[in-house]
Every structure is written in structure tokens, then in C-alpha cells.
Amino acid sequence: MSATHYPVLIVGAGPVGLSLSGDLGWRGIENLLVEISDGTILQPKMDMVGIRTMEFCRRWGIVDWVENSPYPRDYPQDNVWLESLTGYEFGREVMVCKDDEPIPAQSPQKRERCPQDMFDPILTRFVGQHPQSQIAYETEMMGFEDNGDIVKVKLKDLKTGNVREVTTDYLVGTDGAASATREALGITMHGKPVLTYTTNVIFRCKDLPGLHDKGKAYRFIFIGREGTWLTIVAIDGKDRWRMSVVGDQTKRKVPEDEIQALLFRAMGKPFDYEIESVMPWVRRQLVAKSFQKGRVFLAGDSCHLTSPTGGFGMNMGIADAVDLSWKLEAVIKGWGGQGLLESYTIERRPVAMRAVSEASRNLGRMLATRSKAPPEEAFYPGPEGDAARQEYGKWYTDTMRPEWYSIGVHLGFNYYHSPVVWRDGTEEPEDRISDYVQSGRPGHRAPHFWLDDGRSSIDLFGKGFVLLSFNGGGRDLDLVRSAAEAGGMPLQIVSLTVGNDVLEMYGAPLVLVRPDGHVSWRGETIPGDFEAVLNLVRGVDESREAISPMPSSYIEPSLRAPEVSL
């Protein structure tokens, strides 16, 4: 940390900050990542690495690290709803272990189970591969000043007490829900500040499955006469468990004797356990009004807070980081215009609103039992009880299924409305939750298909723009090269012979894909003014809105969700 200037300075070394630092280093951009703590994870806040995040891990070359994390790949991923572990079971969603889960047709990857205390060290190792990226733990940002052409930042070494001032071209706050960066910018959050007050309890029990007859499962949802009151999740597939006292909108502290009573009720009998940590937290539905002010940006929980129901939070934040990273690279290296940076909020805020709202809908599904509790006979033995449990379990299984199967949320977001995407006037596809139909429409993630050499098409994207030329399409590719060279823009032309299925997915024989893997333009032929297209997609101001105005039919997603019955 001897330098006094960094092109990018990142505040907060959670998974989003680590991903941004690593991706910038992978792109050759020097950056400093500061973290107020020593990096120890006491309460893993996430454990599901989504399919899009795994595609980024594939790009970074760290898929094997995630797949070989300590989480056992033979551990069943069932979700079970029950009275207690030694009581009645209402139903379950049977889900295979990670080794047996198939790879979906829409991607070369699948979602993975890798808790934060395993995933953060993997991302830290990824950051450490790049000399351009540095991490300073136990370092606090004391304040910053954006002077328009530079940002001055005060940093305090918490080990020595020394304070020093550094400068940066761009400051990024990935400093979580209570973001000091967001507070200093005066950016407000909008939505619902309290969905529930919840308490997480991390406890150890050496052989929990051996104490009951429900078998191994990822998540147990406990339902009583009052509805859903507790969940228990297998953190590491071994002896660490997270109990969540779901709560309601009443703020309260759960005392130790109540924690014991809840654990014993969940088990149905006393048992031996050891509490590691207790963390009260607030489940929120909030999105920042803006993700940027001047040279300062926000990403992850600093600009969107969501219920964890669905596993969208961290994965959404990492997608923030990837979107921002290539744009910062482009501007710092001189081939991108300010329009790229201005597009960051425009692109990512609607994505956040969509995912945050869906997470709240999932919470409503989980707590639907509070307005429709099991019938009394479901808590008694005999044929009538069996029938009541079966009927109730089927209803709840069907109700909860959108949370378990949400590939459309993870892959289906798009930037068609972006001012740095060349819109083609095509119709918006149906927004699906549990399914995803790939599309080469501008702004959408470029579809995956397998190449003849065994790679995926998404392996072609990451550094610079890529023009896909299918089946000899495009006679004027020299125009593309000269237009890219005129702007100093990194661009590779990849010619592929493909079948009609791929052509139909992409919708045109010529497709321009951005470094983040999203389509920025497509066409039947190369237009004579292709330089104007490249100027737009690289954010050069004078060509942006005049060429590709925002469609009048576009409506930004609203931060809506059904009222949660608490």
C-alpha cells in the first residue's frame, strides 16, 4: 500500500467487492480493495452461487475451485416442510445432490452450493492471482471528496492508527447494507425498510440427521398451528447449521433460553448442541434511487437489499460488479466514453428491482402458511391425519416451487432499454421465473451453445467486444475492423458455421457482444455507418440518444410485491 493513487478504489471486501477487484485485475486495471474487518466470516450470509455467477467463475478460470470446495457434493438438497424433525412431515421438494444435478440446456454451468465462508476465500485467491489488485484488511475509509476529476479518500490503518490520504479515479462502495459510501453520497433507498425482524443462530451438532428420521436435507421449514415459525439450513453439509427465527415486523431480541426452546421444539426433544453466533438482522426490500454520483459508484447490498428467499442478493451484486468493471476498464484505457458509466444505474437498477420484488414474493410464499395454517387433523395420527398432511403438503410444495426453480431470474434480465445498446425494435419476450428461453435480442445475455471444439459460445466473451459472424454473414468485415481501430476499441471477429437453431436463437447472422456477454447490436448486414454503432455501444456522448432513443413503450420495473402475511 505504498502507492498514493489507484485507478479504482473499492470499499468492502465481501463477495461483490472481491469479484470487482478480481475482475478489474483480470482486465489489467490496478485497484485497491479496503476492508474494515480482518476478513473472517462468522455468519455466512449466502450459500448458493447462481448459474450466472458460475458463468463468470468459468470466465475467471475458477469453476474447479468452487466445485471442489469443502461442501460435500453428495449431500442431498431436499427442502422439507414439517411439524418437527421427530414429528410429522407435510411434504418435501426432492432435489438431488450437486454431483447429480444436471447442467441445464441454457448454460455450460449449473448453480452450486458454496457457503460464503468457503466462497469468499475462493474469490480472495482469485484476486491474489493478479498483481494489479491489492487487498488491505483492517483498513477503514474515513471519508472521501469527489473533486470532479479525482476522488480524495482518507484511509485509516486500524492496526497502527495511521491515517493517510490517497487519490483514485473512481471509488466503488461495496460496503453492504449500512454503506458509509451511500450515506456520504446522500443517495436514498426506496421500498419497504422492514419485511421481518429475523434472528440467525449458527450452531453445531455433530450428527443432527442421526437424531431424527427425516434424513439429510438442505433446508427444513417448520410449520405449526401459527404457520411458518422457523427454518434450519445445513451450512456445510456436516455439523454446522443455521437456525432462522423468521419473526415479523416487531423488533425484539431473542434471549438464549428462547433459542434453546425453539431448537428443542424443532427437534421435538432435547439434544446437545453448541451455539457459535447469534445475529439479529432485518429482512428488507429496498433499492437505491441511483447507483452512482459523479466518480463514485455503488454495487451489491450498498444499493439493493433483498430477502434471501431465492438466493438473488450476492449473485445480483456480482453481476453489478461485472457490468461496472468492463465499463471502468473502457474509460480508464481511453476507448470508452462517459456514456458507459452513466449507463450503469440505467442498466442495473431495473434488474435489482425485478429480483428484489421476486425475493419478496418468495417470502410471501414461505409465509403463506400464516394465513393458511395446516388443519388441526394434520397434527394427529391416523388415516385422516395422513390425508390432511398429504393435501396440505402438496399445496405448500406447489406454492414454494418458484423459489427452488428460478433460472429465469438469474439469466433472464436484460439491458434492452440501455442508452449504450442499439435497439432493433423487436418485441420484449415473456419474463419467466422458472424457465428461460435464450434470446440474442440486443441487451440480452448472448445465448449459450456448444462449439465444435467443446467450448461454450460464452467462452468467447469477456475481454473486448466480439462480433459473431454466422455462416459467412457479413461481407464488409473490414468496415468493422477499421471502425473499431478508429475508436481504439478492442474487437475480435469470430466466424462460425452454425445450424438453424443457433441462428434462430440469435435472430441475425451478425451479432455484436459486449465484454460482459450481453448483445449490444445485431443485424443482417454491416451498415455503412457502423462506426456510429460502435460509438453508441462504447458510450461516446455525441452519438448516443440521437441514434437509439429510448422506446416510448419502455416502463421501468416498479418495486412491487404482494403484501406479506406476517
Coordinates of C-alpha atoms in Angstrom, one line a residue:
M1 CA 0.0 0.0 0.0
S2 CA 2.9 2.4 -0.7
A3 CA 1.1 3.9 -3.7
T4 CA -0.8 7.2 -3.3
H5 CA -3.0 6.9 -6.4
Y6 CA -5.2 4.0 -7.7
P7 CA -7.3 4.0 -10.8
V8 CA -10.1 2.3 -8.8
L9 CA -10.6 2.0 -5.1
I10 CA -13.2 -0.4 -3.7
V11 CA -14.6 -0.2 -0.2
G12 CA -15.8 -3.5 1.3
A13 CA -14.2 -7.0 0.7
G14 CA -17.3 -9.2 0.7
P15 CA -18.1 -11.3 -2.4
V16 CA -19.1 -8.3 -4.5
G17 CA -16.0 -6.3 -3.7
L18 CA -13.8 -9.3 -4.2
S19 CA -15.4 -10.0 -7.6
L20 CA -15.0 -6.5 -8.7
S21 CA -11.3 -6.3 -7.6
G22 CA -10.6 -9.7 -9.2
D23 CA -12.3 -8.8 -12.5
L24 CA -10.5 -5.5 -12.7
G25 CA -7.2 -7.2 -12.1
W26 CA -8.1 -9.8 -14.7
R27 CA -8.6 -6.9 -17.1
G28 CA -5.3 -5.3 -16.1
I29 CA -6.7 -2.4 -14.1
E30 CA -4.9 -1.5 -11.0
N31 CA -7.1 -1.3 -7.9
L32 CA -7.1 -1.3 -4.1
L33 CA -9.8 -3.1 -2.1
V34 CA -10.1 -2.0 1.5
E35 CA -12.0 -3.9 4.3
I36 CA -12.7 -2.7 7.8
S37 CA -12.6 -6.3 9.2
D38 CA -9.9 -8.9 9.1
G39 CA -11.9 -10.9 6.6
T40 CA -13.2 -13.5 9.0
I41 CA -16.7 -14.8 8.2
L42 CA -18.6 -15.5 11.4
Q43 CA -22.1 -15.7 9.8
P44 CA -22.2 -17.0 6.2
K45 CA -24.9 -14.8 4.6
M46 CA -25.2 -16.8 1.4
D47 CA -24.6 -20.3 0.3
M48 CA -25.9 -20.5 -3.3
V49 CA -23.7 -19.5 -6.2
G50 CA -26.1 -18.8 -9.0
I51 CA -25.8 -20.0 -12.6
R52 CA -24.8 -16.6 -14.0
T53 CA -22.2 -16.2 -11.3
M54 CA -20.9 -19.7 -12.2
E55 CA -20.6 -18.5 -15.8
F56 CA -18.4 -15.6 -14.5
C57 CA -16.4 -18.1 -12.5
R58 CA -15.9 -20.1 -15.7
R59 CA -14.6 -16.9 -17.4
W60 CA -12.2 -16.3 -14.5
G61 CA -11.0 -19.9 -14.5
I62 CA -12.1 -20.8 -11.0
V63 CA -15.0 -23.2 -11.6
D64 CA -13.0 -26.1 -10.3
W65 CA -12.3 -24.2 -7.1
V66 CA -16.0 -23.7 -6.4
E67 CA -16.9 -27.3 -7.4
N68 CA -14.1 -28.6 -5.1
S69 CA -15.0 -26.5 -2.1
P70 CA -15.4 -28.4 1.2
Y71 CA -19.2 -28.5 0.8
P72 CA -20.0 -32.3 0.2
R73 CA -21.2 -32.8 -3.4
D74 CA -23.1 -35.9 -2.4
Y75 CA -25.2 -34.1 0.2
P76 CA -29.0 -34.1 -0.7
Q77 CA -30.5 -30.7 -1.4
D78 CA -34.1 -31.5 -0.4
N79 CA -36.4 -28.8 1.0
V80 CA -38.7 -30.3 3.7
W81 CA -41.8 -28.8 5.4
L82 CA -42.6 -30.4 8.7
E83 CA -44.0 -30.1 12.2
S84 CA -40.7 -31.1 13.8
L85 CA -37.7 -33.3 13.0
T86 CA -39.2 -36.1 15.1
G87 CA -42.8 -35.1 14.3
Y88 CA -45.0 -35.1 11.2
E89 CA -43.7 -34.3 7.7
F90 CA -46.1 -32.4 5.5
G91 CA -44.1 -32.7 2.3
R92 CA -40.8 -32.0 0.5
E93 CA -39.2 -30.9 -2.7
V94 CA -36.8 -33.7 -3.5
M95 CA -33.6 -32.2 -5.0
V96 CA -30.5 -34.2 -5.9
C97 CA -27.0 -33.6 -4.7
K98 CA -24.7 -31.3 -6.6
D99 CA -22.9 -34.1 -8.3
D100 CA -26.2 -35.5 -9.7
E101 CA -27.9 -32.2 -10.7
P102 CA -27.9 -31.9 -14.5
I103 CA -26.4 -28.9 -16.4
P104 CA -29.4 -27.0 -17.9
A105 CA -29.5 -26.7 -21.7
Q106 CA -29.3 -22.9 -21.4
S107 CA -25.7 -22.8 -19.9
P108 CA -22.5 -24.7 -19.7
Q109 CA -22.7 -24.4 -15.9
K110 CA -25.2 -25.0 -13.1
R111 CA -25.8 -23.4 -9.8
E112 CA -23.5 -24.6 -6.9
R113 CA -23.8 -24.8 -3.1
C114 CA -20.8 -23.0 -1.7
P115 CA -21.4 -21.0 1.6
Q116 CA -19.8 -17.6 2.0
D117 CA -17.1 -18.8 4.4
M118 CA -16.0 -21.1 1.6
F119 CA -16.7 -18.8 -1.4
D120 CA -15.0 -15.7 -0.1
P121 CA -11.6 -17.4 0.3
I122 CA -12.0 -18.7 -3.3
L123 CA -12.6 -15.1 -4.6
T124 CA -9.7 -13.9 -2.4
R125 CA -7.5 -16.4 -4.1
F126 CA -8.7 -15.2 -7.5
V127 CA -7.9 -11.6 -6.5
G128 CA -4.4 -12.7 -5.4
Q129 CA -3.7 -14.1 -8.9
H130 CA -3.5 -10.5 -10.3
P131 CA -0.7 -8.2 -9.2
Q132 CA -2.9 -5.2 -10.2
S133 CA -5.3 -6.0 -7.3
Q134 CA -4.4 -5.3 -3.7
I135 CA -6.4 -6.0 -0.6
A136 CA -5.9 -4.0 2.7
Y137 CA -7.8 -5.6 5.6
E138 CA -8.4 -3.8 8.9
T139 CA -8.5 -0.6 6.9
E140 CA -11.3 1.9 7.3
M141 CA -12.5 4.5 4.8
M142 CA -12.8 7.7 7.0
G143 CA -14.3 9.8 4.2
F144 CA -13.9 10.9 0.6
E145 CA -14.1 14.1 -1.5
D146 CA -15.1 13.9 -5.2
N147 CA -13.4 16.9 -6.9
G148 CA -14.8 16.2 -10.3
D149 CA -11.6 15.0 -11.9
I150 CA -10.3 12.9 -9.0
V151 CA -11.6 11.4 -5.7
K152 CA -9.6 12.0 -2.5
V153 CA -10.0 9.2 0.1
K154 CA -8.9 9.1 3.7
L155 CA -7.9 5.6 4.9
K156 CA -7.2 4.5 8.5
D157 CA -5.0 1.5 9.3
L158 CA -6.8 0.1 12.3
K159 CA -3.8 -1.9 13.4
T160 CA -1.5 1.2 13.7
G161 CA -4.0 4.1 13.9
N162 CA -2.2 5.8 11.0
V163 CA -4.4 7.8 8.6
R164 CA -3.3 8.6 5.0
E165 CA -4.8 10.2 2.0
V166 CA -4.9 8.5 -1.4
T167 CA -6.5 9.5 -4.7
T168 CA -8.5 7.4 -7.1
D169 CA -10.1 8.0 -10.5
Y170 CA -13.2 6.0 -9.3
L171 CA -14.4 5.0 -5.9
V172 CA -16.8 2.0 -5.6
G173 CA -18.8 1.3 -2.4
T174 CA -19.4 -2.4 -1.9
D175 CA -19.7 -1.8 1.8
G176 CA -23.0 -3.5 2.5
A177 CA -26.4 -2.6 3.9
A178 CA -25.2 0.2 6.1
S179 CA -23.0 1.6 3.4
A180 CA -20.9 4.6 4.5
T181 CA -20.3 5.3 0.9
R182 CA -24.0 5.6 0.1
E183 CA -24.7 7.7 3.2
A184 CA -21.9 10.1 2.3
L185 CA -23.4 10.5 -1.2
G186 CA -26.8 11.2 0.2
I187 CA -28.4 8.6 -2.0
T188 CA -31.8 7.3 -0.6
M189 CA -33.2 3.8 -0.6
H190 CA -36.8 3.2 -1.8
G191 CA -39.1 0.3 -1.0
K192 CA -40.0 -1.5 2.3
P193 CA -37.5 -0.9 5.1
V194 CA -38.8 -3.8 7.2
L195 CA -40.3 -7.1 6.0
T196 CA -39.4 -9.1 9.0
Y197 CA -37.0 -8.9 12.0
T198 CA -35.2 -12.2 11.9
T199 CA -32.6 -13.8 14.1
N200 CA -30.0 -16.2 12.7
V201 CA -28.3 -18.7 15.1
I202 CA -25.3 -20.7 13.9
F203 CA -25.0 -23.9 15.9
R204 CA -23.0 -27.1 15.8
C205 CA -24.4 -30.6 16.2
K206 CA -22.2 -33.4 15.2
D207 CA -24.9 -35.8 13.9
L208 CA -28.1 -33.9 13.6
P209 CA -29.6 -36.3 10.9
G210 CA -28.9 -39.2 13.2
L211 CA -31.3 -37.7 15.8
H212 CA -34.4 -37.9 13.6
D213 CA -36.0 -39.9 10.8
K214 CA -36.3 -37.1 8.1
G215 CA -32.9 -37.8 6.5
K216 CA -30.4 -35.3 5.2
A217 CA -31.8 -32.2 3.6
Y218 CA -30.6 -28.7 2.7
R219 CA -33.5 -26.8 4.3
F220 CA -36.2 -27.6 6.8
I221 CA -39.2 -25.3 7.1
F222 CA -41.1 -25.7 10.4
I223 CA -44.8 -25.2 10.3
G224 CA -47.0 -25.1 13.4
R225 CA -50.6 -24.1 14.0
E226 CA -49.4 -20.5 13.7
G227 CA -47.8 -21.2 10.3
T228 CA -44.1 -21.0 9.4
W229 CA -42.1 -20.1 12.5
L230 CA -38.5 -21.4 11.9
T231 CA -36.1 -22.7 9.3
I232 CA -32.9 -24.7 9.7
V233 CA -30.4 -24.9 6.9
A234 CA -27.4 -27.2 6.5
I235 CA -24.5 -24.7 6.2
D236 CA -21.6 -27.1 5.4
G237 CA -23.3 -30.4 5.0
K238 CA -21.5 -31.7 8.1
D239 CA -22.1 -30.3 11.6
R240 CA -22.8 -26.6 11.1
W241 CA -26.4 -25.4 10.9
R242 CA -28.2 -22.1 10.6
M243 CA -31.5 -21.7 12.5
S244 CA -33.5 -18.6 11.4
V245 CA -36.2 -17.3 13.7
V246 CA -38.3 -15.8 10.9
G247 CA -40.1 -13.2 13.1
D248 CA -42.5 -10.5 11.9
Q249 CA -42.4 -6.7 11.9
T250 CA -42.0 -6.5 15.6
K251 CA -38.4 -5.7 16.7
R252 CA -37.3 -7.9 19.6
K253 CA -34.2 -9.7 20.9
V254 CA -34.5 -13.5 21.1
P255 CA -33.0 -14.5 24.5
E256 CA -30.8 -17.6 25.0
D257 CA -33.4 -19.6 26.8
E258 CA -35.9 -19.0 24.0
I259 CA -33.3 -20.1 21.4
Q260 CA -32.9 -23.3 23.3
A261 CA -36.7 -23.8 23.5
L262 CA -37.0 -23.2 19.7
L263 CA -34.2 -25.7 19.0
F264 CA -35.8 -28.3 21.2
R265 CA -39.3 -27.6 19.6
A266 CA -37.7 -28.0 16.1
M267 CA -36.1 -31.3 17.1
G268 CA -39.1 -32.5 19.1
K269 CA -36.9 -33.4 22.0
P270 CA -33.8 -32.1 23.9
F271 CA -30.4 -32.6 22.3
D272 CA -26.9 -31.5 22.6
Y273 CA -25.7 -28.5 20.5
E274 CA -23.2 -25.7 20.7
I275 CA -24.1 -22.1 19.6
E276 CA -21.4 -20.4 17.6
S277 CA -23.0 -17.0 17.0
V278 CA -26.3 -15.1 17.1
M279 CA -27.1 -12.4 14.6
P280 CA -30.3 -10.3 14.6
W281 CA -31.0 -8.8 11.2
V282 CA -33.7 -7.1 9.2
R283 CA -35.2 -8.5 6.0
R284 CA -35.7 -5.6 3.7
Q285 CA -37.0 -4.7 0.2
L286 CA -35.0 -1.7 -0.8
V287 CA -33.3 -0.3 -4.0
A288 CA -31.2 2.9 -4.2
K289 CA -32.5 5.8 -6.2
S290 CA -29.2 5.9 -8.0
F291 CA -26.1 3.6 -8.1
Q292 CA -23.8 6.5 -9.0
K293 CA -23.0 10.0 -8.2
G294 CA -20.1 11.6 -10.0
R295 CA -17.0 9.4 -9.8
V296 CA -18.4 7.3 -7.0
F297 CA -20.4 4.1 -7.6
L298 CA -22.4 1.6 -5.5
A299 CA -22.7 -2.2 -6.0
G300 CA -24.2 -5.1 -4.1
D301 CA -26.0 -4.6 -0.8
S302 CA -25.0 -0.9 -0.7
C303 CA -27.6 -0.2 -3.4
H304 CA -30.1 -3.1 -3.1
L305 CA -31.3 -5.1 -0.1
T306 CA -33.4 -8.2 -0.6
S307 CA -34.9 -11.0 1.4
P308 CA -32.6 -14.1 0.9
T309 CA -35.6 -16.1 -0.3
G310 CA -34.4 -17.1 -3.8
G311 CA -30.7 -16.6 -3.4
F312 CA -30.6 -13.4 -5.5
G313 CA -28.7 -10.9 -3.4
M314 CA -25.0 -11.8 -3.8
N315 CA -25.5 -13.1 -7.3
M316 CA -27.1 -9.8 -8.3
G317 CA -24.2 -7.9 -6.7
I318 CA -21.6 -9.9 -8.6
A319 CA -23.5 -9.1 -11.8
D320 CA -23.3 -5.4 -10.8
A321 CA -19.5 -5.8 -10.4
V322 CA -19.1 -7.4 -13.9
D323 CA -21.3 -4.7 -15.5
L324 CA -19.3 -1.9 -13.9
S325 CA -15.9 -3.5 -14.3
W326 CA -15.7 -3.6 -18.1
K327 CA -17.0 0.0 -18.3
L328 CA -14.4 1.3 -15.9
E329 CA -11.8 -0.5 -17.9
A330 CA -13.0 1.0 -21.1
V331 CA -13.0 4.6 -19.8
I332 CA -9.6 4.2 -17.9
K333 CA -8.0 2.8 -21.1
G334 CA -9.5 5.6 -23.2
W335 CA -11.7 3.7 -25.6
G336 CA -15.0 4.1 -23.7
G337 CA -17.0 7.3 -23.3
Q338 CA -18.7 8.7 -20.2
G339 CA -22.0 7.3 -21.5
L340 CA -20.8 3.9 -20.4
L341 CA -20.5 5.0 -16.8
E342 CA -23.8 6.8 -17.0
S343 CA -25.5 3.6 -18.2
Y344 CA -24.6 1.7 -15.1
T345 CA -27.6 2.8 -13.0
I346 CA -29.9 2.7 -16.0
E347 CA -28.9 -1.0 -16.7
R348 CA -28.6 -2.4 -13.2
R349 CA -31.4 -0.6 -11.2
P350 CA -34.3 -2.3 -13.1
V351 CA -32.5 -5.7 -12.7
A352 CA -32.3 -5.1 -8.9
M353 CA -36.0 -4.0 -8.7
R354 CA -37.0 -7.2 -10.5
A355 CA -35.0 -9.5 -8.3
V356 CA -35.8 -7.8 -5.0
S357 CA -39.5 -7.9 -5.8
E358 CA -39.3 -11.6 -6.7
A359 CA -37.5 -12.4 -3.5
S360 CA -40.3 -10.7 -1.5
R361 CA -42.8 -12.8 -3.4
N362 CA -40.9 -15.9 -2.4
L363 CA -41.0 -14.7 1.2
G364 CA -44.8 -14.3 0.8
R365 CA -44.9 -17.9 -0.4
M366 CA -42.9 -19.2 2.5
L367 CA -45.1 -17.3 5.0
A368 CA -48.4 -18.2 3.2
T369 CA -48.8 -20.7 6.0
R370 CA -49.5 -17.9 8.4
S371 CA -52.8 -17.2 6.7
K372 CA -53.4 -20.8 5.7
A373 CA -52.1 -23.0 8.5
P374 CA -52.4 -26.8 8.4
P375 CA -55.8 -28.1 9.5
E376 CA -56.0 -29.4 13.1
E377 CA -56.2 -33.0 11.9
A378 CA -52.8 -32.7 10.2
F379 CA -51.2 -32.8 13.7
Y380 CA -52.8 -36.1 14.7
P381 CA -52.1 -39.7 13.7
G382 CA -54.4 -41.9 11.6
P383 CA -55.8 -42.0 8.1
E384 CA -57.5 -38.6 8.4
G385 CA -54.3 -37.0 9.6
D386 CA -52.3 -38.7 6.8
A387 CA -54.7 -37.4 4.2
A388 CA -54.7 -33.9 5.7
R389 CA -50.9 -33.8 5.7
Q390 CA -50.7 -35.0 2.1
E391 CA -53.2 -32.4 0.8
Y392 CA -51.5 -29.6 2.8
G393 CA -48.0 -30.7 1.8
K394 CA -49.0 -30.7 -1.9
W395 CA -50.4 -27.2 -1.7
Y396 CA -47.2 -25.9 0.0
T397 CA -44.9 -27.8 -2.4
D398 CA -46.7 -26.2 -5.4
T399 CA -46.6 -22.8 -3.6
M400 CA -42.9 -22.9 -2.9
R401 CA -41.7 -24.3 -6.3
P402 CA -40.9 -20.9 -7.9
E403 CA -38.3 -20.3 -5.2
W404 CA -36.4 -23.5 -5.9
Y405 CA -36.5 -23.2 -9.7
S406 CA -35.7 -19.6 -10.8
I407 CA -33.3 -19.8 -13.7
G408 CA -35.3 -17.0 -15.4
V409 CA -34.5 -14.6 -12.7
H410 CA -30.7 -15.4 -12.8
L411 CA -30.4 -15.4 -16.6
G412 CA -33.5 -13.5 -18.0
F413 CA -32.6 -9.9 -17.1
N414 CA -31.7 -7.6 -20.0
Y415 CA -30.5 -4.2 -20.9
Y416 CA -32.6 -3.5 -24.0
H417 CA -33.5 -0.1 -22.5
S418 CA -29.9 0.9 -22.1
P419 CA -28.6 4.0 -24.0
V420 CA -25.5 2.0 -24.9
V421 CA -27.4 -0.8 -26.6
W422 CA -28.5 -0.5 -30.2
R423 CA -32.2 -1.3 -30.0
D424 CA -33.8 -3.0 -33.0
G425 CA -37.5 -2.5 -32.3
T426 CA -38.2 -6.2 -31.5
E427 CA -40.8 -7.3 -29.0
E428 CA -39.9 -7.9 -25.4
P429 CA -40.0 -11.6 -24.6
E430 CA -42.1 -13.0 -21.8
D431 CA -40.5 -12.6 -18.4
R432 CA -40.3 -16.0 -16.9
I433 CA -39.3 -17.2 -13.5
S434 CA -38.8 -20.9 -13.6
D435 CA -37.8 -21.2 -17.2
Y436 CA -35.5 -19.3 -19.5
V437 CA -35.7 -19.0 -23.3
Q438 CA -32.4 -17.8 -24.7
S439 CA -32.5 -14.7 -27.0
G440 CA -30.0 -12.8 -29.0
R441 CA -32.1 -9.6 -28.7
P442 CA -30.0 -6.5 -28.0
G443 CA -29.4 -6.1 -24.3
H444 CA -29.9 -9.8 -23.5
R445 CA -27.3 -12.3 -22.4
A446 CA -25.8 -13.8 -25.6
P447 CA -27.1 -17.4 -25.8
H448 CA -25.1 -20.4 -25.0
F449 CA -24.4 -23.1 -27.5
W450 CA -21.7 -25.7 -27.8
L451 CA -18.9 -25.1 -30.3
D452 CA -17.3 -27.8 -32.3
D453 CA -14.2 -27.8 -30.2
G454 CA -16.1 -28.4 -27.0
R455 CA -16.2 -24.9 -25.7
S456 CA -19.3 -22.9 -25.0
S457 CA -20.1 -19.8 -27.0
I458 CA -19.9 -17.8 -23.8
D459 CA -16.2 -18.7 -23.6
L460 CA -15.7 -16.3 -26.5
F461 CA -16.8 -13.3 -24.4
G462 CA -15.0 -11.4 -21.7
K463 CA -12.2 -9.2 -22.9
G464 CA -13.2 -6.7 -25.5
F465 CA -16.1 -6.8 -27.9
V466 CA -16.8 -9.8 -30.1
L467 CA -18.6 -9.7 -33.5
L468 CA -20.1 -13.1 -34.2
S469 CA -20.4 -13.8 -38.0
F470 CA -22.6 -16.8 -38.6
N471 CA -22.3 -18.9 -41.8
G472 CA -20.3 -16.4 -43.7
G473 CA -22.6 -13.4 -42.9
G474 CA -21.1 -10.0 -43.4
R475 CA -19.2 -9.1 -46.5
D476 CA -17.9 -5.8 -45.1
L477 CA -16.0 -7.0 -42.1
D478 CA -13.1 -4.7 -43.0
L479 CA -15.5 -1.8 -42.1
V480 CA -15.9 -3.3 -38.7
R481 CA -12.2 -3.6 -38.1
S482 CA -11.5 0.0 -39.3
A483 CA -14.3 1.4 -37.3
A484 CA -13.1 -0.3 -34.1
E485 CA -9.5 0.8 -34.8
A486 CA -10.7 4.4 -35.3
G487 CA -12.0 4.4 -31.7
G488 CA -9.2 2.3 -30.2
M489 CA -11.8 -0.3 -29.3
P490 CA -10.8 -3.9 -28.7
L491 CA -12.9 -6.0 -31.0
Q492 CA -12.5 -9.6 -32.3
I493 CA -14.4 -11.1 -35.2
V494 CA -15.3 -14.7 -34.8
S495 CA -16.7 -16.6 -37.8
L496 CA -18.8 -19.7 -37.1
T497 CA -20.8 -22.2 -39.0
V498 CA -24.0 -22.9 -37.1
G499 CA -27.3 -24.6 -37.5
N500 CA -30.7 -23.0 -37.8
D501 CA -31.3 -23.5 -34.1
V502 CA -28.5 -21.1 -33.3
L503 CA -29.5 -18.6 -35.9
E504 CA -33.0 -18.6 -34.6
M505 CA -31.8 -18.0 -31.0
Y506 CA -29.5 -15.1 -32.0
G507 CA -32.0 -13.7 -34.5
A508 CA -29.4 -12.4 -37.0
P509 CA -26.3 -13.6 -38.8
L510 CA -24.2 -10.8 -37.3
V511 CA -24.2 -10.2 -33.6
L512 CA -22.0 -7.8 -31.5
V513 CA -21.4 -8.9 -28.0
R514 CA -20.1 -6.7 -25.1
P515 CA -17.3 -7.8 -22.7
D516 CA -19.9 -8.7 -20.1
G517 CA -21.5 -11.2 -22.5
H518 CA -24.6 -9.2 -23.4
V519 CA -25.6 -8.4 -27.0
S520 CA -25.2 -4.8 -28.0
W521 CA -26.2 -4.9 -31.7
R522 CA -27.4 -7.4 -34.3
G523 CA -28.1 -7.2 -38.0
E524 CA -28.4 -8.9 -41.3
T525 CA -25.6 -6.8 -42.8
I526 CA -22.9 -4.4 -41.7
P527 CA -24.3 -0.9 -42.2
G528 CA -22.1 1.7 -43.9
D529 CA -22.1 3.8 -40.7
F530 CA -21.0 1.0 -38.4
E531 CA -18.7 3.5 -36.7
A532 CA -21.8 5.1 -35.3
V533 CA -23.0 1.8 -33.9
L534 CA -19.6 1.3 -32.2
N535 CA -19.6 4.9 -30.9
L536 CA -23.0 4.3 -29.3
V537 CA -22.1 0.9 -27.6
R538 CA -18.9 2.3 -26.2
G539 CA -20.6 5.3 -24.8
V540 CA -19.4 8.2 -26.9
D541 CA -21.7 11.0 -26.0
E542 CA -22.5 12.7 -29.3
S543 CA -23.9 9.6 -30.9
R544 CA -26.0 8.1 -28.1
E545 CA -29.6 9.0 -27.8
A546 CA -29.9 10.7 -31.2
I547 CA -29.3 7.3 -32.9
S548 CA -31.1 4.9 -30.5
P549 CA -33.7 6.7 -28.5
M550 CA -35.4 5.1 -25.5
P551 CA -38.6 3.4 -26.8
S552 CA -41.8 5.2 -25.7
S553 CA -43.2 1.9 -24.6
Y554 CA -40.5 1.3 -22.0
I555 CA -41.7 1.3 -18.4
E556 CA -39.1 0.9 -15.6
P557 CA -40.0 -2.1 -13.3
S558 CA -41.7 -1.0 -10.1
L559 CA -40.6 -2.2 -6.7
R560 CA -43.8 -4.1 -6.1
A561 CA -44.5 -7.3 -4.2
P562 CA -47.7 -8.8 -2.7
E563 CA -48.2 -7.9 0.9
V564 CA -46.6 -10.5 3.1
S565 CA -48.8 -12.0 5.7
L566 CA -46.9 -11.8 9.0

